[in-house]
PDB file of C-alpha atoms and ligand atoms in Angstrom:
ATOM      1  CA  UNK A 236     -20.718   4.167  16.351  1.00  0.00           C
ATOM      2  CA  UNK A 237     -18.634   6.994  15.932  1.00  0.00           C
ATOM      3  CA  UNK A 238     -15.196   7.336  17.353  1.00  0.00           C
ATOM      4  CA  UNK A 239     -13.261  11.019  17.385  1.00  0.00           C
ATOM      5  CA  UNK A 240      -9.904  10.777  18.390  1.00  0.00           C
ATOM      6  CA  UNK A 241      -8.156  13.969  19.192  1.00  0.00           C
ATOM      7  CA  UNK A 242      -4.020  13.860  19.071  1.00  0.00           C
ATOM      8  CA  UNK A 243      -0.775  15.825  18.325  1.00  0.00           C
ATOM      9  CA  UNK A 244       0.385  12.735  15.769  1.00  0.00           C
ATOM     10  CA  UNK A 245      -2.450  11.947  13.718  1.00  0.00           C
ATOM     11  CA  UNK A 246       0.164   9.929  11.355  1.00  0.00           C
ATOM     12  CA  UNK A 247       1.078   7.549  14.217  1.00  0.00           C
ATOM     13  CA  UNK A 248      -2.418   6.528  14.257  1.00  0.00           C
ATOM     14  CA  UNK A 249      -4.089   6.169  11.053  1.00  0.00           C
ATOM     15  CA  UNK A 250      -2.191   3.002   9.813  1.00  0.00           C
ATOM     16  CA  UNK A 251      -4.534   0.731  11.618  1.00  0.00           C
ATOM     17  CA  UNK A 252      -7.388   2.084  10.487  1.00  0.00           C
ATOM     18  CA  UNK A 253      -6.509   1.327   6.789  1.00  0.00           C
ATOM     19  CA  UNK A 254      -6.128  -2.378   7.283  1.00  0.00           C
ATOM     20  CA  UNK A 255      -7.916  -5.548   7.745  1.00  0.00           C
ATOM     21  CA  UNK A 256     -10.882  -5.638  10.197  1.00  0.00           C
ATOM     22  CA  UNK A 257     -11.055  -2.251  11.383  1.00  0.00           C
ATOM     23  CA  UNK A 258     -10.571  -1.172   7.809  1.00  0.00           C
ATOM     24  CA  UNK A 259     -13.827  -3.287   6.760  1.00  0.00           C
ATOM     25  CA  UNK A 260     -15.519  -2.110   9.515  1.00  0.00           C
ATOM     26  CA  UNK A 261     -15.233   1.300   8.322  1.00  0.00           C
ATOM     27  CA  UNK A 262     -15.879   0.839   5.042  1.00  0.00           C
ATOM     28  CA  UNK A 263     -19.000  -1.398   5.814  1.00  0.00           C
ATOM     29  CA  UNK A 264     -20.395   1.596   7.441  1.00  0.00           C
ATOM     30  CA  UNK A 265     -20.321   0.204  11.267  1.00  0.00           C
ATOM     31  CA  UNK A 266     -18.061   2.726  12.623  1.00  0.00           C
ATOM     32  CA  UNK A 267     -16.938   6.102  11.688  1.00  0.00           C
ATOM     33  CA  UNK A 268     -13.322   6.852  13.010  1.00  0.00           C
ATOM     34  CA  UNK A 269     -12.413  10.967  13.041  1.00  0.00           C
ATOM     35  CA  UNK A 270      -8.913  12.127  13.364  1.00  0.00           C
ATOM     36  CA  UNK A 271      -8.728  15.711  14.865  1.00  0.00           C
ATOM     37  CA  UNK A 272      -5.199  17.238  15.111  1.00  0.00           C
ATOM     38  CA  UNK A 273      -4.619  19.431  17.846  1.00  0.00           C
ATOM     39  CA  UNK A 274      -2.574  21.768  16.039  1.00  0.00           C
ATOM     40  CA  UNK A 275      -5.512  22.939  13.980  1.00  0.00           C
ATOM     41  CA  UNK A 276      -6.810  24.519  17.321  1.00  0.00           C
ATOM     42  CA  UNK A 277      -3.459  25.603  18.487  1.00  0.00           C
ATOM     43  CA  UNK A 278      -3.019  29.075  19.699  1.00  0.00           C
ATOM     44  CA  UNK A 279      -0.763  31.817  18.783  1.00  0.00           C
ATOM     45  CA  UNK A 280       1.690  32.082  15.896  1.00  0.00           C
ATOM     46  CA  UNK A 281       3.444  29.443  16.771  1.00  0.00           C
ATOM     47  CA  UNK A 282       0.789  26.933  16.335  1.00  0.00           C
ATOM     48  CA  UNK A 283       1.184  26.172  20.285  1.00  0.00           C
ATOM     49  CA  UNK A 284      -0.436  23.154  22.087  1.00  0.00           C
ATOM     50  CA  UNK A 285       2.060  22.381  24.462  1.00  0.00           C
ATOM     51  CA  UNK A 286       4.134  24.629  27.478  1.00  0.00           C
ATOM     52  CA  UNK A 287       6.413  24.476  30.235  1.00  0.00           C
ATOM     53  CA  UNK A 288       4.901  23.154  33.365  1.00  0.00           C
ATOM     54  CA  UNK A 289       4.240  25.599  36.125  1.00  0.00           C
ATOM     55  CA  UNK A 290       6.390  25.041  39.202  1.00  0.00           C
ATOM     56  CA  UNK A 291       9.216  23.719  37.028  1.00  0.00           C
ATOM     57  CA  UNK A 292      10.205  20.498  35.828  1.00  0.00           C
ATOM     58  CA  UNK A 293      10.808  18.498  32.754  1.00  0.00           C
ATOM     59  CA  UNK A 294       8.730  17.942  30.061  1.00  0.00           C
ATOM     60  CA  UNK A 295       5.802  19.452  28.505  1.00  0.00           C
ATOM     61  CA  UNK A 296       2.227  19.741  29.392  1.00  0.00           C
ATOM     62  CA  UNK A 297      -0.446  19.875  26.715  1.00  0.00           C
ATOM     63  CA  UNK A 298      -2.491  23.080  27.172  1.00  0.00           C
ATOM     64  CA  UNK A 299      -6.274  23.622  28.316  1.00  0.00           C
ATOM     65  CA  UNK A 300      -7.363  25.693  25.370  1.00  0.00           C
ATOM     66  CA  UNK A 301      -6.539  23.882  22.254  1.00  0.00           C
ATOM     67  CA  UNK A 302      -7.996  20.964  23.858  1.00  0.00           C
ATOM     68  CA  UNK A 303     -11.373  22.937  24.940  1.00  0.00           C
ATOM     69  CA  UNK A 304     -11.681  24.416  21.579  1.00  0.00           C
ATOM     70  CA  UNK A 305     -11.754  20.863  19.925  1.00  0.00           C
ATOM     71  CA  UNK A 306     -13.828  19.430  22.381  1.00  0.00           C
ATOM     72  CA  UNK A 307     -16.247  21.758  22.379  1.00  0.00           C
ATOM     73  CA  UNK A 308     -16.700  22.524  18.555  1.00  0.00           C
ATOM     74  CA  UNK A 309     -17.428  18.184  18.566  1.00  0.00           C
ATOM     75  CA  UNK A 310     -19.944  18.751  21.332  1.00  0.00           C
ATOM     76  CA  UNK A 311     -21.932  21.370  19.908  1.00  0.00           C
ATOM     77  CA  UNK A 312     -22.259  18.915  16.570  1.00  0.00           C
ATOM     78  CA  UNK A 313     -23.305  16.005  18.905  1.00  0.00           C
ATOM     79  CA  UNK A 314     -23.540  14.545  22.253  1.00  0.00           C
ATOM     80  CA  UNK A 315     -21.278  12.226  23.347  1.00  0.00           C
ATOM     81  CA  UNK A 316     -21.577   9.195  25.924  1.00  0.00           C
ATOM     82  CA  UNK A 317     -17.634   9.426  27.119  1.00  0.00           C
ATOM     83  CA  UNK A 318     -14.843  11.745  26.670  1.00  0.00           C
ATOM     84  CA  UNK A 319     -11.868   9.314  27.316  1.00  0.00           C
ATOM     85  CA  UNK A 320      -8.273  10.192  27.944  1.00  0.00           C
ATOM     86  CA  UNK A 321      -5.713   7.494  27.528  1.00  0.00           C
ATOM     87  CA  UNK A 322      -3.235   7.863  30.071  1.00  0.00           C
ATOM     88  CA  UNK A 323      -0.748   5.158  32.200  1.00  0.00           C
ATOM     89  CA  UNK A 324      -2.642   6.347  35.549  1.00  0.00           C
ATOM     90  CA  UNK A 325      -6.025   5.302  34.298  1.00  0.00           C
ATOM     91  CA  UNK A 326      -7.974   2.303  34.848  1.00  0.00           C
ATOM     92  CA  UNK A 327      -6.391  -0.885  33.109  1.00  0.00           C
ATOM     93  CA  UNK A 328      -8.397  -1.916  29.648  1.00  0.00           C
ATOM     94  CA  UNK A 329      -9.898  -5.519  29.848  1.00  0.00           C
ATOM     95  CA  UNK A 330     -12.399  -7.527  27.738  1.00  0.00           C
ATOM     96  CA  UNK A 331     -14.836  -6.218  30.243  1.00  0.00           C
ATOM     97  CA  UNK A 332     -14.320  -2.655  29.799  1.00  0.00           C
ATOM     98  CA  UNK A 333     -14.159  -3.209  26.297  1.00  0.00           C
ATOM     99  CA  UNK A 334     -17.404  -4.990  26.066  1.00  0.00           C
ATOM    100  CA  UNK A 335     -19.016  -1.877  28.127  1.00  0.00           C
ATOM    101  CA  UNK A 336     -17.628   0.618  25.641  1.00  0.00           C
ATOM    102  CA  UNK A 337     -18.482  -1.165  22.596  1.00  0.00           C
ATOM    103  CA  UNK A 338     -22.310  -0.475  23.864  1.00  0.00           C
ATOM    104  CA  UNK A 339     -21.657   3.044  23.595  1.00  0.00           C
ATOM    105  CA  UNK A 340     -22.819   5.410  20.404  1.00  0.00           C
ATOM    106  CA  UNK A 341     -20.347   8.790  20.341  1.00  0.00           C
ATOM    107  CA  UNK A 342     -16.730   8.521  21.767  1.00  0.00           C
ATOM    108  CA  UNK A 343     -14.276  11.037  22.214  1.00  0.00           C
ATOM    109  CA  UNK A 344     -10.906   9.810  22.708  1.00  0.00           C
ATOM    110  CA  UNK A 345      -7.907  11.939  23.789  1.00  0.00           C
ATOM    111  CA  UNK A 346      -4.123  10.929  23.203  1.00  0.00           C
ATOM    112  CA  UNK A 347      -1.897  12.533  26.165  1.00  0.00           C
ATOM    113  CA  UNK A 348       1.616  13.577  24.747  1.00  0.00           C
ATOM    114  CA  UNK A 349       4.825  14.297  26.446  1.00  0.00           C
ATOM    115  CA  UNK A 350       3.984  14.990  30.347  1.00  0.00           C
ATOM    116  CA  UNK A 351       0.411  14.701  29.653  1.00  0.00           C
ATOM    117  CA  UNK A 352      -2.420  17.114  29.775  1.00  0.00           C
ATOM    118  CA  UNK A 353      -3.171  19.864  32.305  1.00  0.00           C
ATOM    119  CA  UNK A 354      -5.118  18.552  34.947  1.00  0.00           C
ATOM    120  CA  UNK A 355      -8.072  20.879  34.462  1.00  0.00           C
ATOM    121  CA  UNK A 356      -8.756  18.723  31.072  1.00  0.00           C
ATOM    122  CA  UNK A 357      -9.120  16.216  33.144  1.00  0.00           C
ATOM    123  CA  UNK A 358     -11.143  17.383  35.946  1.00  0.00           C
ATOM    124  CA  UNK A 359     -13.580  19.152  33.145  1.00  0.00           C
ATOM    125  CA  UNK A 360     -13.930  17.402  30.228  1.00  0.00           C
ATOM    126  CA  UNK A 361     -12.704  13.756  30.845  1.00  0.00           C
ATOM    127  CA  UNK A 362     -15.368  11.207  31.886  1.00  0.00           C
ATOM    128  CA  UNK A 363     -13.027   8.162  32.123  1.00  0.00           C
ATOM    129  CA  UNK A 364      -8.977   7.284  32.282  1.00  0.00           C
ATOM    130  CA  UNK A 365      -7.900   4.124  30.361  1.00  0.00           C
ATOM    131  CA  UNK A 366      -4.385   2.245  30.655  1.00  0.00           C
ATOM    132  CA  UNK A 367      -3.381  -0.579  28.348  1.00  0.00           C
ATOM    133  CA  UNK A 368      -1.108  -1.755  30.817  1.00  0.00           C
ATOM    134  CA  UNK A 369       1.240  -0.799  33.353  1.00  0.00           C
ATOM    135  CA  UNK A 370       4.179   0.505  31.339  1.00  0.00           C
ATOM    136  CA  UNK A 371       4.861   3.937  30.116  1.00  0.00           C
ATOM    137  CA  UNK A 372       4.062   4.491  26.071  1.00  0.00           C
ATOM    138  CA  UNK A 373       5.605   7.936  24.220  1.00  0.00           C
ATOM    139  CA  UNK A 374       1.982   8.932  23.915  1.00  0.00           C
ATOM    140  CA  UNK A 375      -1.520   7.899  23.964  1.00  0.00           C
ATOM    141  CA  UNK A 376      -1.641   6.951  20.198  1.00  0.00           C
ATOM    142  CA  UNK A 377      -0.708   3.588  20.122  1.00  0.00           C
ATOM    143  CA  UNK A 378      -2.794   2.722  23.430  1.00  0.00           C
ATOM    144  CA  UNK A 379      -5.845   4.737  21.304  1.00  0.00           C
ATOM    145  CA  UNK A 380      -5.446   2.140  18.432  1.00  0.00           C
ATOM    146  CA  UNK A 381      -6.000  -0.936  20.917  1.00  0.00           C
ATOM    147  CA  UNK A 382      -8.608   0.092  22.504  1.00  0.00           C
ATOM    148  CA  UNK A 383     -10.527   1.251  19.394  1.00  0.00           C
ATOM    149  CA  UNK A 384      -9.888  -2.076  18.124  1.00  0.00           C
ATOM    150  CA  UNK A 385     -10.855  -4.202  21.458  1.00  0.00           C
ATOM    151  CA  UNK A 386     -14.189  -2.404  20.894  1.00  0.00           C
ATOM    152  CA  UNK A 387     -14.724  -1.999  16.920  1.00  0.00           C
ATOM    153  CA  UNK A 388     -14.318  -5.861  16.657  1.00  0.00           C
ATOM    154  CA  UNK A 389     -17.333  -6.518  18.742  1.00  0.00           C
ATOM    155  CA  UNK A 390     -19.485  -4.200  17.017  1.00  0.00           C
ATOM    156  CA  UNK A 391     -22.224  -6.041  15.336  1.00  0.00           C
ATOM    157  CA  UNK A 392     -21.207  -7.492  12.026  1.00  0.00           C
ATOM    158  CA  UNK A 393     -17.979  -6.529  12.117  1.00  0.00           C
ATOM    159  CA  UNK A 394     -16.426  -9.797  12.546  1.00  0.00           C
ATOM    160  CA  UNK A 395     -17.722 -12.551   9.641  1.00  0.00           C
ATOM    161  CA  UNK A 396     -18.592 -15.144  12.067  1.00  0.00           C
ATOM    162  CA  UNK A 397     -20.909 -13.630  13.837  1.00  0.00           C
ATOM    163  CA  UNK A 398     -19.945 -16.151  17.246  1.00  0.00           C
ATOM    164  CA  UNK A 399     -16.428 -15.550  17.262  1.00  0.00           C
ATOM    165  CA  UNK A 400     -15.911 -12.552  19.618  1.00  0.00           C
ATOM    166  CA  UNK A 401     -17.829 -14.665  22.064  1.00  0.00           C
ATOM    167  CA  UNK A 402     -15.236 -17.641  22.272  1.00  0.00           C
ATOM    168  CA  UNK A 403     -12.518 -15.384  22.609  1.00  0.00           C
ATOM    169  CA  UNK A 404     -10.244 -15.415  25.157  1.00  0.00           C
ATOM    170  CA  UNK A 405     -11.512 -13.657  28.465  1.00  0.00           C
ATOM    171  CA  UNK A 406     -14.683 -13.793  26.855  1.00  0.00           C
ATOM    172  CA  UNK A 407     -15.739 -15.798  29.945  1.00  0.00           C
ATOM    173  CA  UNK A 408     -12.849 -14.822  32.271  1.00  0.00           C
ATOM    174  CA  UNK A 409     -11.244 -18.239  30.417  1.00  0.00           C
ATOM    175  CA  UNK A 410      -8.368 -18.557  28.100  1.00  0.00           C
ATOM    176  CA  UNK A 411      -9.630 -19.675  24.839  1.00  0.00           C
ATOM    177  CA  UNK A 412      -8.980 -23.481  24.452  1.00  0.00           C
ATOM    178  CA  UNK A 413      -6.478 -24.496  21.884  1.00  0.00           C
ATOM    179  CA  UNK A 414      -6.720 -24.521  18.025  1.00  0.00           C
ATOM    180  CA  UNK A 415      -5.703 -26.725  14.920  1.00  0.00           C
ATOM    181  CA  UNK A 416      -5.886 -26.650  11.521  1.00  0.00           C
ATOM    182  CA  UNK A 417      -5.039 -29.082   8.771  1.00  0.00           C
ATOM    183  CA  UNK A 418      -2.875 -31.087   8.106  1.00  0.00           C
ATOM    184  CA  UNK A 419      -4.103 -33.261  10.680  1.00  0.00           C
ATOM    185  CA  UNK A 420      -0.824 -35.332  11.289  1.00  0.00           C
ATOM    186  CA  UNK A 421       2.442 -32.591  11.059  1.00  0.00           C
ATOM    187  CA  UNK A 422       5.759 -34.465  11.029  1.00  0.00           C
ATOM    188  CA  UNK A 423       4.187 -37.174  13.284  1.00  0.00           C
ATOM    189  CA  UNK A 424       2.774 -34.297  15.684  1.00  0.00           C
ATOM    190  CA  UNK A 425      -1.318 -34.932  15.727  1.00  0.00           C
ATOM    191  CA  UNK A 426      -4.363 -33.305  16.163  1.00  0.00           C
ATOM    192  CA  UNK A 427      -6.010 -34.822  19.273  1.00  0.00           C
ATOM    193  CA  UNK A 428      -8.621 -37.176  17.888  1.00  0.00           C
ATOM    194  CA  UNK A 429     -11.961 -35.614  19.606  1.00  0.00           C
ATOM    195  CA  UNK A 430     -11.564 -32.936  16.953  1.00  0.00           C
ATOM    196  CA  UNK A 431     -11.756 -35.500  14.641  1.00  0.00           C
ATOM    197  CA  UNK A 432     -14.727 -37.388  15.705  1.00  0.00           C
ATOM    198  CA  UNK A 433     -17.789 -34.560  14.358  1.00  0.00           C
ATOM    199  CA  UNK A 434     -19.135 -35.393  18.069  1.00  0.00           C
ATOM    200  CA  UNK A 435     -19.984 -31.691  18.478  1.00  0.00           C
ATOM    201  CA  UNK A 436     -21.276 -31.819  22.212  1.00  0.00           C
ATOM    202  CA  UNK A 437     -18.284 -33.747  23.216  1.00  0.00           C
ATOM    203  CA  UNK A 438     -15.736 -31.682  21.191  1.00  0.00           C
ATOM    204  CA  UNK A 439     -17.283 -28.625  23.340  1.00  0.00           C
ATOM    205  CA  UNK A 440     -17.020 -30.099  26.757  1.00  0.00           C
ATOM    206  CA  UNK A 441     -13.535 -30.886  25.317  1.00  0.00           C
ATOM    207  CA  UNK A 442     -12.788 -27.317  24.567  1.00  0.00           C
ATOM    208  CA  UNK A 443     -14.374 -26.142  27.792  1.00  0.00           C
ATOM    209  CA  UNK A 444     -11.788 -28.415  29.856  1.00  0.00           C
ATOM    210  CA  UNK A 445      -9.192 -27.301  27.950  1.00  0.00           C
ATOM    211  CA  UNK A 446      -9.753 -23.922  28.712  1.00  0.00           C
ATOM    212  CA  UNK A 447     -10.284 -24.478  32.318  1.00  0.00           C
ATOM    213  CA  UNK A 448      -7.075 -26.561  31.924  1.00  0.00           C
ATOM    214  CA  UNK A 449      -5.151 -23.653  30.496  1.00  0.00           C
ATOM    215  CA  UNK A 450      -6.461 -20.539  32.502  1.00  0.00           C
ATOM    216  CA  UNK A 451      -5.886 -22.957  35.557  1.00  0.00           C
ATOM    217  CA  UNK A 452      -2.057 -23.158  34.548  1.00  0.00           C
ATOM    218  CA  UNK A 453      -1.242 -20.226  32.889  1.00  0.00           C
ATOM    219  CA  UNK A 454      -3.632 -17.723  34.372  1.00  0.00           C
ATOM    220  CA  UNK A 455      -5.166 -18.561  38.032  1.00  0.00           C
ATOM    221  CA  UNK A 456      -5.888 -14.935  39.027  1.00  0.00           C
ATOM    222  CA  UNK A 457      -8.676 -15.068  36.303  1.00  0.00           C
ATOM    223  CA  UNK A 458     -10.105 -17.565  38.531  1.00  0.00           C
ATOM    224  CA  UNK A 459      -9.895 -15.857  41.755  1.00  0.00           C
TER     225      UNK A 459
HETATM  226  N1  ADE B 639       0.085   6.619  27.634  1.00  0.00           N
HETATM  227  C1  ADE B 639       1.257   6.426  27.959  1.00  0.00           C
HETATM  228  N2  ADE B 639       1.315   5.418  27.983  1.00  0.00           N
HETATM  229  C2  ADE B 639      -0.329   5.011  27.969  1.00  0.00           C
HETATM  230  C3  ADE B 639      -0.705   3.895  28.702  1.00  0.00           C
HETATM  231  N3  ADE B 639      -0.061   2.261  29.275  1.00  0.00           N
HETATM  232  N4  ADE B 639      -2.180   3.193  28.668  1.00  0.00           N
HETATM  233  C4  ADE B 639      -2.750   4.649  28.286  1.00  0.00           C
HETATM  234  N5  ADE B 639      -2.075   5.498  27.515  1.00  0.00           N
HETATM  235  C5  ADE B 639      -0.704   5.723  27.663  1.00  0.00           C
END
C-alpha cells in the first residue's frame, strides 16, 4: 500500500509514523507513506495556499489551485483508488470502513484546515469524505493519523501475531473480552479460574460470552 498525505502542517502529522507499529510497517516495506506540503504547490510570491471566502465570513479556505497541482502531479505518477478528504462532515470512520480501505493499493489523503477546502476540490477530486467523530479538530492531520493507523495495522504482516487484528474489539461488531496477565493473584484480586485451566475450547466459549455481555452492557447499539 502507498499513502500520499497532502497537508499544510506535515510536522503535525509525522511523529505517529516514526514510532511503534507504523514505523515497523514502513521499515518492513509493507506500506509507504509520503507527506506533501501544500505550500510547495502554492501560488504567487507569498506562497499562498488559502484565501478569504467569497460572500464574506470568518475563516480562511484552502484554494483549489495548489491542491489541484499536487493531486495532478501524483496522479501523473500512478493511479489512485481513493482521494480521501478528512472532514467532520464526512461519514464516520468505523472498523468496517477501515477494513475496506485497508484492501486498497494507492490512497491520497487530503487534510483540511481553517474553514476547509474550496467546495470545487470536493466536487472534482475527492472520492470519499471521512470524519473520525462528531467533534471539530483544528485540522485534518490528527484525523488522517487516526485513519492511517486503523488501516495500516490491518495490512498482512504488520502485526506480529497475525490473528490479533481479528480478535480486536469491533472486528465482529462486539467489544473484546477482558484480558489478564501475571500475576494471577494481585493483592487478593484474582484472574478468572477458567483462564488458568488450559481448556482452550472452554476458554474460547467464555471469551465469546464475555464479549457479548460487555457489548450488551456498554454498547447495546452495536447489537442492533
Ligand atoms: N477535521 C476537523 N475535524 C475533523 C474530524 N472530526 N474528522 C475528520 N477530519 C476533521
